[in-house]
XYZ file of N, CA and C in Angstrom:
531
model
N 0.851 -1.185 0.005
C 0.009 -0.001 -0.010
C 0.879 1.242 0.000
N 0.616 2.157 -0.903
C 1.385 3.394 -1.002
C 0.499 4.600 -0.793
N -0.559 4.423 0.036
C -1.434 5.544 0.346
C -0.700 6.582 1.177
N -1.305 7.723 1.398
C -0.663 8.801 2.163
C -0.304 8.354 3.563
N -1.024 7.390 4.109
C -0.755 6.957 5.475
C 0.121 5.697 5.555
N 0.596 5.211 4.420
C 1.380 3.987 4.425
C 2.773 4.266 5.032
N 3.394 3.231 5.525
C 4.723 3.351 6.102
C 5.722 3.854 5.090
N 5.695 3.349 3.878
C 6.674 3.752 2.859
C 6.508 5.216 2.498
N 5.277 5.678 2.365
C 5.034 7.089 2.062
C 5.485 7.962 3.246
N 5.209 7.519 4.459
C 5.639 8.237 5.652
C 7.138 8.348 5.721
N 7.856 7.253 5.459
C 9.319 7.289 5.482
C 9.891 8.261 4.440
N 9.282 8.284 3.250
C 9.714 9.252 2.249
C 9.533 10.674 2.743
N 8.396 10.951 3.377
C 8.149 12.298 3.904
C 9.156 12.637 5.019
N 9.411 11.711 5.931
C 10.354 11.949 6.994
C 11.737 12.276 6.416
N 12.160 11.495 5.430
C 13.476 11.712 4.802
C 13.519 13.061 4.104
N 12.489 13.413 3.411
C 12.456 14.682 2.676
C 12.550 15.875 3.626
N 11.942 15.766 4.800
C 11.916 16.858 5.740
C 13.043 16.836 6.740
N 13.842 15.783 6.794
C 14.885 15.636 7.812
C 16.016 16.650 7.636
N 16.463 17.200 8.754
C 17.638 18.049 8.795
C 18.777 17.177 9.304
N 19.449 16.482 8.401
C 20.487 15.538 8.797
C 21.825 16.203 9.100
N 21.826 17.538 9.085
C 23.039 18.291 9.316
C 23.166 18.762 10.777
N 22.194 18.404 11.622
C 22.249 18.871 13.020
C 21.936 17.679 13.951
N 22.446 17.714 15.161
C 22.134 16.643 16.123
C 20.625 16.545 16.394
N 19.956 17.679 16.530
C 18.519 17.661 16.735
C 17.794 17.066 15.563
N 18.238 17.338 14.365
C 17.651 16.792 13.170
C 17.808 15.286 13.109
N 18.993 14.760 13.514
C 19.194 13.331 13.546
C 18.289 12.672 14.584
N 18.163 13.318 15.756
C 17.296 12.786 16.787
C 15.839 12.719 16.301
N 15.408 13.775 15.598
C 14.033 13.776 15.054
C 13.872 12.676 14.011
N 14.888 12.474 13.158
C 14.834 11.431 12.159
C 14.585 10.070 12.786
N 15.379 9.768 13.846
C 15.253 8.485 14.526
C 13.908 8.392 15.244
N 13.534 9.431 15.962
C 12.271 9.438 16.692
C 11.088 9.291 15.757
N 11.074 10.082 14.686
C 9.940 10.017 13.714
C 9.854 8.657 13.048
N 11.025 8.044 12.743
C 11.012 6.737 12.120
C 10.497 5.683 13.109
N 10.925 5.751 14.353
C 10.469 4.804 15.370
C 8.959 4.939 15.535
N 8.459 6.186 15.591
C 7.005 6.400 15.741
C 6.258 5.830 14.559
N 6.772 6.048 13.340
C 6.112 5.528 12.163
C 6.033 4.007 12.193
N 7.109 3.365 12.656
C 7.107 1.900 12.785
C 6.137 1.444 13.851
N 6.103 2.141 14.978
C 5.177 1.761 16.046
C 3.728 1.890 15.597
N 3.416 2.851 14.770
C 2.047 3.013 14.262
C 1.623 1.898 13.325
N 2.597 1.140 12.840
C 2.296 0.015 11.906
C 2.592 -1.325 12.555
N 2.502 -1.423 13.871
C 2.837 -2.640 14.615
C 2.098 -3.876 14.048
N 0.887 -3.697 13.636
C 0.133 -4.846 13.145
C 0.707 -5.413 11.817
N 1.565 -4.646 11.182
C 2.194 -5.127 9.944
C 3.550 -5.788 10.121
N 4.081 -5.799 11.296
C 5.419 -6.393 11.540
C 5.419 -7.866 11.292
N 6.416 -8.334 10.558
C 6.555 -9.797 10.348
C 7.906 -10.313 10.797
N 8.892 -9.418 10.988
C 10.187 -9.860 11.433
C 10.985 -8.696 11.978
N 12.035 -9.012 12.731
C 12.918 -7.975 13.285
C 14.263 -8.557 13.611
N 15.249 -7.672 13.688
C 16.604 -8.096 14.117
C 17.292 -6.884 14.733
N 18.182 -7.149 15.626
C 18.969 -6.101 16.244
C 20.397 -6.635 16.375
N 21.331 -5.860 15.896
C 22.744 -6.243 15.995
C 23.457 -5.080 16.661
N 24.196 -5.332 17.696
C 24.966 -4.298 18.380
C 26.423 -4.756 18.477
N 27.278 -3.777 18.588
C 28.696 -4.069 18.761
C 29.338 -2.933 19.543
N 29.997 -3.250 20.601
C 30.707 -2.257 21.408
C 32.044 -1.925 20.750
N 32.523 -0.703 20.924
C 33.789 -0.283 20.388
C 34.580 0.412 21.484
N 35.881 0.510 21.270
C 36.734 1.109 22.331
C 37.002 2.581 22.123
N 36.820 3.098 20.918
C 37.054 4.526 20.699
C 36.265 5.004 19.489
N 36.281 6.316 19.255
C 35.510 6.923 18.172
C 35.928 6.458 16.786
N 37.227 6.262 16.579
C 37.703 5.789 15.263
C 37.140 4.428 14.950
N 37.188 3.510 15.913
C 36.622 2.209 15.726
C 35.104 2.305 15.519
N 34.449 3.190 16.268
C 33.007 3.406 16.123
C 32.649 3.860 14.709
N 33.396 4.829 14.179
C 33.149 5.307 12.819
C 33.353 4.182 11.808
N 34.374 3.389 12.004
C 34.659 2.294 11.101
C 33.520 1.261 11.142
N 33.035 0.889 12.322
C 31.951 -0.056 12.459
C 30.644 0.488 11.869
N 30.353 1.764 12.151
C 29.145 2.392 11.582
C 29.195 2.313 10.062
N 30.339 2.677 9.487
C 30.490 2.618 8.034
C 30.319 1.203 7.494
N 30.838 0.230 8.207
C 30.719 -1.156 7.806
C 29.284 -1.640 7.850
N 28.584 -1.359 8.942
C 27.177 -1.735 9.079
C 26.364 -1.084 7.978
N 26.627 0.215 7.765
C 25.893 0.963 6.747
C 26.107 0.368 5.370
N 27.325 0.109 5.029
C 27.646 -0.443 3.695
C 27.001 -1.820 3.502
N 27.037 -2.679 4.534
C 26.432 -4.007 4.433
C 24.929 -3.898 4.147
N 24.258 -2.983 4.825
C 22.815 -2.836 4.627
C 22.508 -2.136 3.300
N 23.263 -1.145 2.949
C 23.049 -0.441 1.666
C 23.255 -1.347 0.478
N 24.169 -2.309 0.601
C 24.436 -3.243 -0.503
C 23.245 -4.129 -0.823
N 22.364 -4.303 0.125
C 21.171 -5.138 -0.101
C 20.097 -4.429 -0.919
N 20.236 -3.100 -1.036
C 19.261 -2.292 -1.751
C 19.729 -2.057 -3.169
N 18.892 -2.390 -4.117
C 19.279 -2.318 -5.523
C 19.670 -0.911 -5.970
N 18.876 0.092 -5.535
C 19.108 1.492 -5.958
C 18.597 2.396 -4.861
N 19.409 3.384 -4.468
C 19.002 4.345 -3.435
C 18.485 5.591 -4.109
N 17.146 5.782 -3.990
C 16.550 6.985 -4.576
C 16.288 8.044 -3.517
N 16.513 7.688 -2.251
C 16.448 8.664 -1.167
C 17.716 8.510 -0.355
N 18.560 9.560 -0.363
C 19.871 9.483 0.303
C 20.343 10.873 0.672
N 20.103 11.260 1.934
C 20.565 12.541 2.412
C 21.618 12.305 3.497
N 22.789 12.924 3.294
C 23.882 12.780 4.246
C 24.373 14.161 4.599
N 24.382 14.467 5.901
C 24.879 15.758 6.361
C 24.161 16.906 5.705
N 22.856 16.749 5.460
C 22.068 17.812 4.839
C 22.177 17.834 3.329
N 23.028 17.024 2.748
C 23.209 16.995 1.273
C 22.455 15.837 0.674
N 21.726 16.102 -0.422
C 20.970 15.067 -1.113
C 21.888 14.349 -2.098
N 22.162 13.075 -1.831
C 23.031 12.247 -2.708
C 22.263 11.149 -3.358
N 20.956 11.371 -3.558
C 20.084 10.351 -4.114
C 20.358 10.099 -5.579
N 20.121 8.830 -5.984
C 20.082 8.518 -7.406
C 18.850 9.198 -7.973
N 18.872 9.413 -9.264
C 17.692 10.021 -9.921
C 16.483 9.134 -9.700
N 15.375 9.717 -9.312
C 14.151 8.983 -9.120
C 13.633 8.555 -10.504
N 13.018 7.409 -10.541
C 12.501 6.896 -11.816
C 11.408 7.809 -12.344
N 11.380 7.961 -13.626
C 10.342 8.778 -14.277
C 9.228 7.940 -14.868
N 9.287 6.661 -14.634
C 8.261 5.752 -15.206
C 6.927 6.059 -14.611
N 5.895 5.985 -15.423
C 4.525 6.172 -14.917
C 3.964 4.808 -14.581
N 4.101 4.442 -13.360
C 3.622 3.138 -12.900
C 2.528 3.326 -11.872
N 1.712 4.373 -12.063
C 0.689 4.711 -11.067
C -0.271 3.555 -10.785
N -0.474 2.685 -11.753
C -1.396 1.577 -11.526
C -0.844 0.626 -10.463
N 0.439 0.635 -10.244
C 1.049 -0.269 -9.241
C 1.071 0.347 -7.875
N 0.705 1.613 -7.731
C 0.818 2.311 -6.451
C 0.011 1.717 -5.322
N -1.087 1.069 -5.627
C -1.912 0.536 -4.551
C -1.628 -0.922 -4.196
N -0.784 -1.568 -4.959
C -0.502 -3.001 -4.735
C 0.319 -3.180 -3.455
N 0.084 -4.255 -2.747
C 0.807 -4.532 -1.531
C 2.218 -4.958 -1.770
N 3.042 -4.760 -0.780
C 4.422 -5.193 -0.835
C 4.956 -5.383 0.582
N 5.911 -6.289 0.688
C 6.652 -6.379 1.944
C 7.639 -5.187 1.933
N 8.079 -4.789 3.087
C 9.075 -3.705 3.184
C 10.065 -4.047 4.293
N 11.269 -3.571 4.148
C 12.295 -3.722 5.191
C 12.800 -2.336 5.546
N 12.772 -2.020 6.834
C 13.280 -0.742 7.316
C 14.486 -1.078 8.215
N 15.599 -0.417 7.919
C 16.826 -0.623 8.687
C 17.263 0.698 9.292
N 17.584 0.637 10.582
C 18.103 1.813 11.271
C 19.545 1.474 11.678
N 20.519 2.182 11.143
C 21.926 2.017 11.532
C 22.220 3.199 12.448
N 22.525 2.936 13.709
C 22.735 3.985 14.685
C 24.089 3.826 15.366
N 24.729 4.965 15.618
C 25.930 5.002 16.452
C 25.525 5.666 17.767
N 25.622 4.915 18.852
C 25.181 5.401 20.164
C 26.358 5.392 21.124
N 26.403 6.382 21.974
C 27.457 6.441 22.980
C 26.832 6.366 24.356
N 27.312 5.428 25.153
C 26.875 5.351 26.540
C 25.527 4.745 26.751
N 25.016 4.026 25.804
C 23.737 3.352 26.024
C 23.649 2.107 25.153
N 22.866 1.164 25.657
C 22.653 -0.091 24.950
C 21.164 -0.259 24.693
N 20.865 -0.964 23.644
C 19.466 -1.271 23.308
C 19.145 -2.673 23.763
N 17.878 -2.873 24.187
C 17.420 -4.180 24.583
C 17.446 -5.144 23.407
N 17.868 -6.353 23.666
C 17.890 -7.357 22.577
C 16.469 -7.590 22.080
N 16.302 -7.687 20.792
C 14.971 -7.906 20.188
C 14.806 -9.407 19.991
N 13.837 -9.958 20.730
C 13.559 -11.390 20.646
C 12.107 -11.683 20.289
N 11.251 -10.684 20.383
C 9.833 -10.844 20.097
C 9.187 -9.488 19.888
N 7.891 -9.475 19.702
C 7.190 -8.195 19.428
C 7.332 -7.230 20.627
N 7.224 -7.777 21.817
C 7.304 -6.915 23.016
C 8.655 -6.197 23.105
N 9.745 -6.909 22.890
C 11.057 -6.269 22.996
C 11.318 -5.322 21.830
N 10.781 -5.638 20.646
C 10.884 -4.708 19.526
C 10.135 -3.426 19.839
N 8.936 -3.559 20.356
C 8.150 -2.349 20.706
C 8.894 -1.533 21.753
N 9.440 -2.185 22.776
C 10.186 -1.457 23.821
C 11.382 -0.741 23.255
N 12.097 -1.355 22.319
C 13.254 -0.724 21.711
C 12.816 0.486 20.892
N 11.771 0.327 20.113
C 11.283 1.459 19.281
C 10.759 2.593 20.179
N 10.105 2.250 21.262
C 9.651 3.290 22.209
C 10.822 4.050 22.784
N 11.871 3.312 23.101
C 13.095 3.932 23.639
C 13.731 4.856 22.594
N 13.807 4.366 21.379
C 14.406 5.185 20.295
C 13.536 6.411 20.007
N 12.257 6.259 20.163
C 11.354 7.350 19.844
C 11.295 8.436 20.904
N 11.732 8.124 22.127
C 11.565 9.105 23.198
C 12.846 9.561 23.848
N 13.906 8.802 23.800
C 15.092 9.100 24.609
C 16.065 10.108 24.007
N 16.081 10.321 22.726
C 17.178 11.059 22.135
C 17.033 12.576 22.196
N 15.876 13.066 22.561
C 15.731 14.531 22.596
C 16.462 15.162 23.737
N 16.678 14.453 24.839
C 17.244 15.047 26.025
C 18.699 14.623 26.303
N 19.317 13.890 25.387
C 20.705 13.513 25.651
C 21.539 13.513 24.350
N 22.805 13.333 24.525
C 23.722 13.402 23.388
C 24.236 12.018 22.980
N 23.493 10.957 23.285
C 24.005 9.622 22.987
C 23.926 9.251 21.509
N 23.122 9.912 20.721
C 23.035 9.612 19.306
C 24.144 10.357 18.537
N 25.103 9.608 18.005
C 26.222 10.221 17.325
C 26.007 10.255 15.797
N 25.353 9.224 15.268
C 25.101 9.146 13.839
C 23.890 8.233 13.612
N 23.190 8.478 12.526
C 22.015 7.683 12.186
C 21.851 7.563 10.678
N 21.423 6.424 10.247
C 21.108 6.223 8.835
C 19.854 5.347 8.815
N 18.836 5.802 8.072
C 17.582 5.059 7.959
C 17.504 4.595 6.493
N 17.323 3.292 6.314
C 17.220 2.726 4.977
C 15.920 1.938 4.877
N 15.308 1.948 3.729
C 14.155 1.115 3.518
C 14.067 0.723 2.046
N 13.429 -0.424 1.897
C 13.205 -0.927 0.549
C 11.858 -1.624 0.529
N 11.065 -1.490 -0.524
C 11.309 -0.734 -1.756
C 11.028 0.746 -1.556
N 11.663 1.562 -2.411
C 11.495 3.022 -2.320
C 10.492 3.535 -3.355
N 10.620 3.102 -4.596
C 9.748 3.603 -5.653
C 8.348 2.989 -5.564
N 7.316 3.738 -5.901
C 5.921 3.231 -5.782
C 5.633 1.980 -6.571
N 6.322 1.723 -7.669
C 6.047 0.563 -8.464
C 6.912 -0.635 -8.111
N 7.858 -0.454 -7.208
C 8.734 -1.557 -6.812
C 7.989 -2.446 -5.812
N 8.244 -3.745 -5.875
C 7.637 -4.717 -4.960
C 8.776 -5.535 -4.336
N 8.488 -5.983 -3.157
C 9.418 -6.868 -2.427
C 8.594 -8.043 -1.910
N 8.952 -9.223 -2.307
C 8.208 -10.406 -1.863
C 8.774 -10.909 -0.562
N 7.964 -11.718 0.126
C 8.414 -12.346 1.379
C 9.635 -13.232 1.121
N 9.684 -13.884 -0.029
C 10.848 -14.739 -0.340
C 12.107 -13.887 -0.495
N 11.985 -12.729 -1.142
C 13.134 -11.836 -1.275
C 13.619 -11.332 0.066
N 12.699 -11.048 0.967
C 13.064 -10.587 2.326
C 13.862 -11.677 3.012
N 13.380 -12.921 2.934
C 14.059 -14.052 3.564
C 15.483 -14.246 3.037
N 15.631 -14.081 1.752
C 16.963 -14.274 1.114
C 17.910 -13.135 1.467
N 17.429 -11.907 1.342
C 18.294 -10.744 1.559
C 18.529 -10.408 3.026
N 17.613 -10.835 3.900
C 17.680 -10.495 5.333
C 17.537 -11.757 6.183
N 18.509 -12.674 6.113
C 18.338 -13.960 6.797
C 18.372 -13.837 8.345
N 18.836 -12.724 8.867
C 18.931 -12.571 10.316
C 17.595 -12.125 10.951
N 16.581 -11.811 10.142
C 15.298 -11.402 10.695
C 14.646 -12.548 11.474
N 14.198 -12.219 12.674
C 13.478 -13.178 13.484
C 11.990 -13.056 13.158
N 11.307 -14.146 12.876
C 9.872 -14.012 12.624
C 9.155 -13.562 13.912
N 8.188 -12.678 13.750
C 7.437 -12.153 14.894
C 6.032 -12.742 14.935
């Protein structure tokens, strides 16, 4: 579903409006994404959380870049890509596929976060996923623990579809919910 209230449409709007050049903007990006996911709880089919501690900022930057690249490699084409306030998106498709806009699709949303001084609860079921998203949605406004954030989702274009089989192949670490 690509209606105005769909998750994919909401993520596009959040990305378009995000100020990724400021700490407050990054916090809003994470909070708004967490809220959008929480509002679609009935649509969740899988989740995964991977964390890794680091000893210093250099190692943290290296790990963040590695996680980001691993997740970005799973996406065929990035048509929404804002970094540090700069739009680095591939050209959006000009194809008129409006007839496909209402068809259903699976979607995968990935949040790559660099956090300092805090840990996220392990995601093992719907309850722990909800708790983690609630924490992400509320905690970042009053502290400086969010150092970097990247939100990825697929599919991006209205005519693109993602099947459950493709999700299983491309994201084998997802736990069924």
